[in-house]
Amino acid sequence: MGIRLRYLAHDLEVPLGEFFIGRSADCQLSLDDPLVSRRHALLTVGEGGVAIEDLGSRNGVLINGARIAGRQVLSDGDKIAIGGQEMFLLGAIEPSSAHSPRSAPLWTRQQNARTVDMSEMPAGEDDGATAIASRRSLPGLVPQHPDKRVHALSLIGSVADKALALGRVDEAERILQRSLSDILTKARDGGVGAVQPELVEKASMYAARLAAATGRGSWINYIFELNTRLELLLPAYLVDELYSVLRKVKAVDMSILRGYAKRLRERAGERTPAERFILQRIEGLERLGALK
């Protein structure tokens, strides 16, 4: 059983399992709101129902206007307030309707579940993460797998895509801004290998869409800086899209594009014929940008 969260007039699909909400880009739902802690709340979706837990956040979690303490079971239509953001739970079944052992709530922890020492969790979390770390260990809680970061960005991106389809360009940019900025920061701090290539491709794709919608060259700069720092070759479909986008945007920093093309040329001898063709297409972008 999956559920939906209605947020900003869009429905987000939430699958079975754990779903973190917070300000961090590592959360499945990342909220760009100073009142939201980095890891603010945890939704747990099971066959028998849905529960939400306040992870020790500074400003709390409100359900239908009342602040919760710890974990609370949710019902269909409940209003969830986190920081200054509101969302509604849709599609949840009532816990009382679950009778069979198979429908036991997922948040019921098993005795033999894997226990992870919280010292393994990434440093630098505030508020909610500090509260998690204050427990010596939590059964079954593991650091987020890179694939989940891709899934989280896809969820946020789907909301942004709907906003773009409705002509709400500023809203789409605001939805994606924090997550995309965090990815670039990780690339700047960690260099090659710091960010999963699939996540970089997703981030580049959404940046290209924002560039086309806003006309801002800063999103083109974002794409080339991100891929330069991680020494990744853009996929062919995205290079083709950039030919169209580059004609629409203003204030592209050509030094970043030239630097990217130069870095790729330095390793041209190691590339396959298909990759060398993409490199030629990128050099064409360099020439196109110089004509603007």
XYZ file of N, CA and C in Angstrom, residues 15-238:
672
model
N 5.872 5.515 -1.180
C 5.798 4.052 -1.186
C 5.891 3.474 0.218
N 5.730 2.168 0.319
C 5.927 1.475 1.588
C 7.341 1.710 2.098
N 7.464 1.874 3.403
C 8.786 2.046 3.997
C 8.905 3.365 4.729
N 10.145 3.809 4.879
C 10.434 5.037 5.616
C 10.630 6.198 4.648
N 10.088 7.345 5.018
C 10.084 8.520 4.149
C 10.420 9.729 5.017
N 11.644 10.253 4.848
C 12.098 11.370 5.672
C 11.673 12.705 5.065
N 11.284 13.616 5.933
C 10.917 14.976 5.536
C 11.802 15.940 6.314
N 12.403 16.894 5.616
C 13.261 17.853 6.300
C 13.867 18.836 5.328
N 14.828 19.608 5.815
C 15.472 20.621 4.986
C 16.642 20.056 4.188
N 17.177 18.923 4.620
C 18.325 18.328 3.947
C 17.936 17.776 2.583
N 18.857 17.888 1.636
C 18.617 17.316 0.304
C 18.590 15.797 0.346
N 19.077 15.192 1.433
C 19.056 13.738 1.561
C 17.676 13.207 1.933
N 16.775 14.082 2.345
C 15.415 13.650 2.680
C 14.624 13.380 1.404
N 13.691 12.431 1.497
C 12.860 12.158 0.323
C 12.009 13.363 -0.054
N 11.562 14.131 0.939
C 10.883 15.396 0.665
C 11.698 16.494 1.331
N 12.389 17.283 0.512
C 13.254 18.351 1.008
C 12.495 19.670 0.925
N 12.354 20.341 2.071
C 11.580 21.573 2.161
C 12.517 22.755 2.374
N 12.461 23.716 1.489
C 13.305 24.904 1.597
C 12.610 25.910 2.503
N 12.777 25.717 3.809
C 12.070 26.523 4.797
C 12.954 26.608 6.040
N 13.323 27.819 6.486
C 14.209 27.944 7.652
C 13.597 27.414 8.942
N 12.279 27.224 8.969
C 11.625 26.693 10.163
C 11.654 25.167 10.208
N 12.159 24.559 9.153
C 12.216 23.102 9.063
C 13.620 22.630 9.414
N 13.721 21.615 10.273
C 15.014 21.039 10.639
C 15.540 20.173 9.499
N 16.838 19.882 9.555
C 17.438 19.112 8.464
C 16.760 17.749 8.315
N 16.564 17.053 9.402
C 15.721 15.849 9.403
C 14.626 16.104 10.423
N 13.492 16.485 9.933
C 12.431 17.010 10.789
C 11.456 15.924 11.235
N 11.018 15.097 10.284
C 9.987 14.106 10.594
C 10.201 12.855 9.753
N 9.646 11.755 10.251
C 9.728 10.473 9.549
C 8.330 9.906 9.379
N 7.941 9.704 8.118
C 6.706 8.982 7.807
C 7.052 7.513 7.627
N 6.289 6.637 8.246
C 6.475 5.204 8.056
C 5.182 4.630 7.504
N 5.265 4.044 6.315
C 4.089 3.519 5.627
C 4.154 2.000 5.648
N 3.145 1.371 6.223
C 3.076 -0.080 6.277
C 1.760 -0.587 5.731
N 1.639 -1.901 5.620
C 0.399 -2.494 5.126
C -0.777 -2.169 6.039
N -0.486 -1.943 7.322
C -1.563 -1.707 8.273
C -1.844 -0.259 8.581
N -1.123 0.670 7.979
C -1.385 2.069 8.271
C -0.164 2.944 8.096
N -0.298 4.185 8.529
C 0.746 5.191 8.360
C 0.973 5.887 9.695
N 2.231 6.131 10.029
C 2.556 6.873 11.245
C 3.574 7.949 10.906
N 3.572 9.006 11.702
C 4.566 10.063 11.561
C 5.258 10.247 12.896
N 6.542 10.553 12.848
C 7.328 10.744 14.068
C 8.094 12.051 13.970
N 7.997 12.860 15.014
C 8.810 14.071 15.118
C 10.206 13.650 15.562
N 11.214 13.965 14.760
C 12.584 13.540 15.053
C 13.311 14.553 15.937
N 12.587 15.099 16.903
C 13.199 16.045 17.823
C 13.425 17.409 17.217
N 12.586 17.783 16.264
C 12.759 19.056 15.566
C 12.543 20.234 16.508
N 13.071 21.367 16.103
C 12.964 22.567 16.929
C 11.540 23.112 16.957
N 10.850 23.046 15.819
C 9.529 23.670 15.720
C 8.375 22.682 15.688
N 8.683 21.402 15.779
C 7.644 20.408 15.953
C 6.878 20.041 14.695
N 5.987 19.066 14.875
C 5.085 18.589 13.823
C 3.661 18.749 14.337
N 2.810 19.369 13.539
C 1.413 19.556 13.924
C 0.524 18.686 13.045
N -0.378 17.955 13.682
C -1.372 17.163 12.965
C -2.737 17.759 13.260
N -3.383 18.243 12.221
C -4.690 18.899 12.361
C -4.649 20.008 13.411
N -3.516 20.724 13.434
C -3.375 21.878 14.311
C -2.816 21.591 15.683
N -2.649 20.323 16.051
C -2.151 19.967 17.381
C -0.740 19.397 17.269
N 0.165 19.905 18.099
C 1.547 19.426 18.068
C 1.629 18.024 18.663
N 2.376 17.149 17.985
C 2.491 15.774 18.462
C 3.743 15.621 19.314
N 3.754 14.575 20.106
C 4.931 14.220 20.896
C 5.353 12.823 20.466
N 6.503 12.715 19.834
C 6.966 11.406 19.380
C 6.236 10.951 18.137
N 5.708 9.722 18.179
C 5.087 9.102 17.007
C 3.573 9.120 17.120
N 2.908 9.329 15.976
C 1.442 9.328 15.963
C 0.939 8.640 14.700
N -0.082 7.803 14.872
C -0.731 7.149 13.739
C -1.592 8.172 13.009
N -1.582 8.108 11.677
C -2.309 9.077 10.861
C -3.527 8.440 10.202
N -4.475 9.288 9.851
C -5.682 8.861 9.147
C -5.792 9.609 7.830
N -6.574 9.049 6.932
C -6.786 9.677 5.630
C -7.339 11.086 5.808
N -6.731 12.051 5.120
C -7.191 13.433 5.184
C -6.529 14.271 6.249
N -5.670 13.682 7.082
C -4.992 14.458 8.124
C -4.134 15.559 7.511
N -4.153 16.720 8.166
C -3.301 17.831 7.746
C -2.015 17.807 8.559
N -0.890 17.815 7.864
C 0.429 17.781 8.501
C 1.088 19.135 8.288
N 1.510 19.765 9.376
C 2.211 21.050 9.284
C 3.636 20.860 9.787
N 4.597 21.188 8.938
C 6.018 21.081 9.268
C 6.657 22.418 8.929
N 7.139 23.127 9.946
C 7.618 24.484 9.713
C 6.468 25.330 9.201
N 6.701 26.042 8.113
C 5.634 26.834 7.506
C 4.934 26.124 6.371
N 5.178 24.821 6.224
C 4.633 24.056 5.107
C 3.484 23.161 5.578
N 2.463 23.062 4.740
C 1.327 22.199 5.052
C 1.120 21.181 3.942
N 0.728 19.985 4.331
C 0.439 18.921 3.366
C -0.664 18.043 3.933
N -1.313 17.295 3.059
C -2.421 16.441 3.477
C -2.129 14.996 3.096
N -2.486 14.089 3.996
C -2.305 12.663 3.753
C -3.524 12.120 3.015
N -3.283 11.429 1.920
C -4.369 10.867 1.115
C -4.125 9.378 0.889
N -5.189 8.599 0.932
C -5.088 7.184 0.595
C -4.689 6.283 1.732
N -4.644 6.799 2.966
C -4.267 5.950 4.102
C -5.465 5.136 4.557
N -5.209 3.888 4.974
C -6.277 3.082 5.551
C -6.239 3.245 7.058
N -7.368 3.055 7.692
C -7.424 3.179 9.140
C -6.731 1.985 9.780
N -5.874 2.208 10.786
C -5.171 1.100 11.420
C -6.108 0.027 11.954
N -7.312 0.394 12.390
C -8.245 -0.571 12.961
C -8.755 -1.565 11.935
N -8.586 -1.248 10.624
C -9.078 -2.146 9.589
C -8.107 -3.264 9.291
N -6.941 -3.238 9.913
C -5.936 -4.271 9.661
C -6.115 -5.389 10.674
N -6.293 -6.622 10.194
C -6.537 -7.738 11.101
C -5.500 -8.834 10.988
N -4.966 -9.059 9.809
C -4.079 -10.196 9.619
C -2.663 -9.851 10.032
N -1.838 -10.884 10.354
C -0.447 -10.621 10.712
C 0.305 -9.898 9.607
N -0.057 -10.156 8.342
C 0.659 -9.520 7.241
C 0.421 -8.024 7.215
N -0.688 -7.573 7.822
C -0.993 -6.149 7.768
C -0.504 -5.405 8.992
N 0.357 -6.037 9.788
C 0.909 -5.347 10.949
C 1.681 -4.122 10.486
N 1.546 -2.999 11.197
C 2.212 -1.773 10.761
C 3.711 -1.964 10.615
N 4.254 -1.318 9.587
C 5.675 -1.452 9.314
C 6.515 -0.846 10.426
N 5.929 0.111 11.172
C 6.733 0.755 12.205
C 6.881 -0.112 13.454
N 6.238 -1.291 13.492
C 6.480 -2.233 14.575
C 7.850 -2.847 14.359
N 8.803 -2.543 15.226
C 10.182 -2.970 15.044
C 10.352 -4.434 15.437
N 11.115 -5.171 14.647
C 11.362 -6.571 14.927
C 12.575 -6.717 15.843
N 12.549 -7.747 16.679
C 13.636 -7.951 17.617
C 14.956 -8.228 16.908
N 14.879 -8.877 15.748
C 16.106 -9.230 15.044
C 16.481 -8.221 13.979
N 15.852 -7.035 14.002
C 16.179 -6.021 12.998
C 17.608 -5.542 13.195
N 18.218 -5.127 12.096
C 19.599 -4.669 12.153
C 19.690 -3.402 12.982
N 20.663 -3.332 13.878
C 20.883 -2.155 14.702
C 22.120 -1.428 14.208
N 21.984 -0.134 13.999
C 23.079 0.669 13.480
C 23.508 1.666 14.535
N 24.789 1.692 14.855
C 25.322 2.684 15.776
C 25.172 4.056 15.143
N 24.555 4.993 15.847
C 24.271 6.291 15.252
C 25.519 7.119 15.028
N 26.667 6.668 15.553
C 27.908 7.376 15.241
C 28.274 7.221 13.776
N 27.624 6.240 13.077
C 27.872 6.056 11.651
C 27.149 7.092 10.811
N 26.165 7.773 11.392
C 25.384 8.724 10.620
C 26.237 9.932 10.272
N 25.964 10.596 9.119
C 26.758 11.742 8.702
C 26.731 12.853 9.730
N 27.878 13.511 9.900
C 27.958 14.633 10.832
C 27.336 15.867 10.214
N 27.076 16.855 11.072
C 26.616 18.140 10.578
C 25.121 18.308 10.578
N 24.352 17.289 11.001
C 22.908 17.440 11.061
C 22.561 18.301 12.270
N 21.465 19.049 12.187
C 21.021 19.825 13.326
C 19.697 19.288 13.814
N 19.211 19.828 14.883
C 17.880 19.592 15.408
C 17.484 18.125 15.372
N 16.653 17.736 14.373
C 16.107 16.395 14.311
C 17.178 15.334 14.296
N 18.258 15.563 13.545
C 19.316 14.561 13.480
C 20.009 14.423 14.823
N 20.151 15.539 15.552
C 20.754 15.476 16.873
C 19.908 14.631 17.801
N 18.588 14.776 17.668
C 17.697 13.979 18.505
C 17.820 12.505 18.182
N 17.977 12.171 16.894
C 18.159 10.775 16.518
C 19.442 10.242 17.127
N 20.517 11.018 17.000
C 21.813 10.558 17.470
C 21.855 10.418 18.981
N 20.945 11.112 19.691
C 20.945 11.019 21.140
C 20.495 9.644 21.611
N 19.789 8.892 20.746
C 19.469 7.514 21.065
C 20.692 6.679 20.705
N 21.037 5.746 21.506
C 22.259 4.998 21.233
C 22.183 4.271 19.907
N 21.044 3.683 19.612
C 20.864 3.025 18.327
C 19.391 2.938 18.025
N 19.080 2.755 16.742
C 17.699 2.559 16.318
C 17.636 1.318 15.451
N 16.768 0.366 15.753
C 16.680 -0.834 14.932
C 16.230 -0.500 13.519
N 16.933 -1.080 12.559
C 16.478 -1.001 11.182
C 16.747 0.306 10.482
N 17.346 1.297 11.159
C 17.597 2.578 10.514
C 18.985 2.561 9.910
N 19.070 2.821 8.628
C 20.361 2.792 7.949
C 20.567 4.113 7.246
N 21.826 4.532 7.039
C 22.071 5.748 6.279
C 21.470 5.626 4.890
N 21.006 6.741 4.356
C 20.277 6.704 3.094
C 21.179 6.276 1.946
N 20.730 5.292 1.182
C 21.462 4.788 0.029
C 21.421 5.830 -1.081
N 22.503 5.935 -1.876
C 22.506 6.921 -2.960
C 21.296 6.830 -3.875
N 20.785 5.596 -4.122
C 19.616 5.462 -4.982
C 18.426 6.217 -4.418
N 18.340 6.309 -3.091
C 17.241 7.038 -2.471
C 17.382 8.535 -2.705
N 18.620 9.010 -2.831
C 18.803 10.426 -3.143
C 18.289 10.726 -4.548
N 18.526 9.788 -5.458
C 17.998 9.945 -6.816
C 16.475 9.950 -6.775
N 15.911 9.021 -5.996
C 14.453 8.945 -5.873
C 13.895 10.221 -5.255
N 14.602 10.740 -4.235
C 14.140 11.965 -3.580
C 14.124 13.134 -4.553
N 15.185 13.264 -5.360
C 15.227 14.350 -6.337
C 14.144 14.158 -7.394
N 13.875 12.908 -7.761
C 12.816 12.641 -8.737
C 11.454 13.054 -8.192
N 11.220 12.796 -6.897
C 9.958 13.201 -6.278
C 9.793 14.718 -6.317
N 10.848 15.413 -5.888
C 10.792 16.872 -5.880
C 10.669 17.395 -7.307
N 11.412 16.763 -8.219
C 11.360 17.184 -9.612
C 9.988 17.006 -10.232
N 9.277 15.944 -9.822
C 7.935 15.732 -10.374
C 6.986 16.843 -9.948
N 7.168 17.336 -8.715
C 6.360 18.470 -8.255
C 6.715 19.721 -9.054
N 8.016 19.929 -9.267
C 8.458 21.094 -10.036
C 7.953 21.022 -11.478
N 7.964 19.821 -12.062
C 7.469 19.659 -13.432
C 5.996 20.054 -13.537
N 5.211 19.671 -12.520
C 3.793 20.040 -12.530
C 3.628 21.552 -12.412
N 4.478 22.170 -11.587
C 4.424 23.628 -11.457
C 4.777 24.295 -12.789
N 5.790 23.765 -13.474
C 6.162 24.316 -14.783
C 5.024 24.161 -15.788
N 4.359 23.011 -15.746
C 3.253 22.768 -16.674
C 2.113 23.757 -16.456
N 1.992 24.241 -15.219
C 0.944 25.214 -14.891
C 1.429 26.654 -15.057
N 2.663 26.814 -15.541
C 3.206 28.149 -15.748
C 3.742 28.806 -14.494
N 3.911 28.036 -13.421
C 4.409 28.590 -12.150
C 5.923 28.421 -12.090
N 6.607 29.212 -12.876
C 8.051 29.056 -13.044
C 8.797 29.350 -11.744
N 8.431 30.445 -11.074
C 9.120 30.808 -9.831
C 8.945 29.725 -8.768
N 7.754 29.139 -8.721
C 7.487 28.078 -7.749
C 8.344 26.853 -8.047
N 8.445 26.491 -9.324
C 9.267 25.341 -9.709
C 10.725 25.569 -9.338
N 11.206 26.775 -9.580
C 12.599 27.083 -9.254
C 12.828 27.013 -7.749
N 11.873 27.508 -6.983
C 12.006 27.476 -5.523
C 12.008 26.036 -5.005
N 11.190 25.179 -5.610
C 11.112 23.783 -5.179
C 12.444 23.065 -5.384
N 13.106 23.342 -6.503
C 14.331 22.619 -6.858
C 15.609 23.268 -6.334
N 15.550 24.560 -6.032
C 16.752 25.340 -5.735
C 17.629 24.697 -4.669
N 17.041 24.355 -3.532
C 17.838 23.865 -2.411
C 18.525 22.536 -2.737
N 17.777 21.613 -3.308
C 18.349 20.300 -3.615
C 19.473 20.407 -4.635
N 19.262 21.195 -5.684
C 20.297 21.337 -6.703
C 21.532 22.039 -6.141
N 21.316 23.035 -5.300
C 22.453 23.743 -4.700
C 23.267 22.818 -3.805
N 22.588 21.966 -3.048
C 23.293 21.035 -2.164
C 24.145 20.048 -2.960
N 23.645 19.616 -4.104
C 24.409 18.683 -4.943
C 25.686 19.354 -5.451
N 25.576 20.611 -5.892
C 26.759 21.326 -6.372
C 27.753 21.557 -5.235
N 27.253 21.849 -4.050
C 28.140 22.040 -2.899
C 28.930 20.771 -2.600
N 28.268 19.618 -2.678
C 28.965 18.349 -2.452
C 30.035 18.124 -3.512
N 29.736 18.496 -4.741
C 30.720 18.343 -5.816
C 31.913 19.267 -5.592
N 31.650 20.489 -5.153
C 32.738 21.433 -4.887
C 33.614 20.961 -3.734
N 32.977 20.409 -2.713
C 33.725 19.986 -1.531
C 34.467 18.669 -1.746
N 33.839 17.751 -2.499
C 34.394 16.405 -2.602
C 35.100 16.075 -3.898
N 34.814 16.813 -4.963
C 35.462 16.542 -6.236
C 34.977 15.257 -6.885
N 35.831 14.680 -7.727
C 35.468 13.495 -8.509
C 34.985 12.371 -7.600
N 33.835 11.799 -7.936
C 33.288 10.686 -7.172
C 32.448 11.081 -5.981
N 32.324 12.381 -5.709
C 31.598 12.823 -4.513
C 30.093 12.678 -4.660
N 29.603 12.663 -5.889
C 28.164 12.584 -6.139
C 27.909 11.478 -7.155
N 26.884 10.689 -6.901
C 26.515 9.582 -7.779
C 26.208 10.103 -9.190
N 26.779 9.504 -10.246
C 26.545 9.988 -11.615
C 25.070 10.086 -11.991
N 24.257 9.125 -11.551
C 22.832 9.183 -11.881
C 22.172 10.406 -11.257
N 22.616 10.771 -10.050
C 22.077 11.958 -9.392
C 22.518 13.219 -10.130
N 23.763 13.227 -10.611
C 24.268 14.363 -11.386
C 23.461 14.530 -12.672
N 23.158 13.415 -13.327
C 22.370 13.486 -14.561
C 20.986 14.064 -14.289
N 20.349 13.608 -13.194
C 19.028 14.133 -12.837
C 19.104 15.628 -12.551
N 20.113 16.020 -11.772
C 20.262 17.429 -11.420
C 20.487 18.275 -12.669
N 21.309 17.779 -13.587
C 21.583 18.510 -14.828
C 20.318 18.638 -15.674
N 19.526 17.580 -15.705
C 18.287 17.596 -16.478
C 17.323 18.654 -15.941
N 17.165 18.696 -14.604
C 16.245 19.676 -14.023
C 16.794 21.096 -14.167
N 18.113 21.248 -14.085
C 18.706 22.571 -14.284
C 18.454 23.064 -15.704
N 18.526 22.155 -16.681
C 18.246 22.535 -18.071
C 16.793 22.978 -18.227
N 15.879 22.294 -17.557
C 14.469 22.680 -17.626
C 14.241 24.049 -16.995
N 14.928 24.298 -15.881
C 14.800 25.610 -15.240
C 15.393 26.701 -16.124
N 16.511 26.402 -16.779
C 17.120 27.383 -17.682
C 16.158 27.740 -18.810
N 15.514 26.726 -19.384
C 14.578 26.969 -20.484
C 13.371 27.770 -20.016
N 12.903 27.495 -18.795
C 11.696 28.157 -18.295
C 11.965 29.575 -17.807
N 13.127 29.783 -17.191
C 13.422 31.089 -16.589
C 14.232 32.001 -17.499
N 14.956 31.405 -18.466
C 15.846 32.192 -19.313
C 17.121 32.601 -18.615
N 17.405 31.983 -17.468
C 18.579 32.364 -16.680
C 19.784 31.504 -17.052
N 20.850 32.170 -17.436
C 22.070 31.456 -17.790
C 22.747 30.800 -16.608
N 22.394 31.220 -15.400
C 23.025 30.638 -14.209
C 22.772 29.137 -14.122
N 21.628 28.672 -14.654
C 21.351 27.234 -14.620
C 22.196 26.482 -15.645
N 22.532 27.136 -16.754
C 23.471 26.531 -17.704
C 24.856 26.458 -17.072
N 25.248 27.543 -16.400
C 26.533 27.541 -15.694
C 26.582 26.401 -14.678
N 25.456 26.188 -14.002
C 25.353 25.117 -12.999
C 25.682 23.762 -13.626
N 25.077 23.484 -14.773
C 25.270 22.184 -15.426
C 26.743 21.945 -15.745
N 27.382 22.946 -16.345
C 28.762 22.741 -16.779
C 29.736 22.735 -15.599
N 29.475 23.541 -14.577
C 30.364 23.490 -13.408
C 30.237 22.147 -12.693
N 29.006 21.681 -12.506
C 28.781 20.411 -11.809
C 29.499 19.265 -12.516
N 29.339 19.184 -13.826
C 29.937 18.072 -14.570
C 31.443 18.230 -14.739
N 31.939 19.472 -14.726
C 33.386 19.686 -14.767
C 34.033 19.197 -13.485
N 33.459 19.576 -12.358
C 34.050 19.201 -11.067
C 34.052 17.692 -10.861
N 33.069 17.011 -11.418
C 32.970 15.563 -11.243
C 33.539 14.799 -12.437
N 34.018 15.554 -13.449
C 34.629 14.972 -14.650
C 33.704 13.953 -15.309
N 32.458 14.370 -15.509
C 31.457 13.507 -16.127
C 31.071 14.049 -17.498
N 30.851 13.140 -18.422
C 30.412 13.498 -19.768
C 28.892 13.556 -19.788
N 28.348 14.677 -20.226
C 26.894 14.806 -20.312
C 26.319 13.765 -21.273
N 25.143 13.216 -20.978
C 24.521 12.270 -21.913
C 24.086 12.980 -23.190
N 24.006 12.227 -24.274
C 23.722 12.804 -25.593
C 22.391 13.546 -25.623
N 21.349 12.983 -24.993
C 20.032 13.625 -25.059
C 20.056 15.000 -24.396
N 20.864 15.132 -23.336
C 20.925 16.406 -22.629
C 21.731 17.432 -23.427
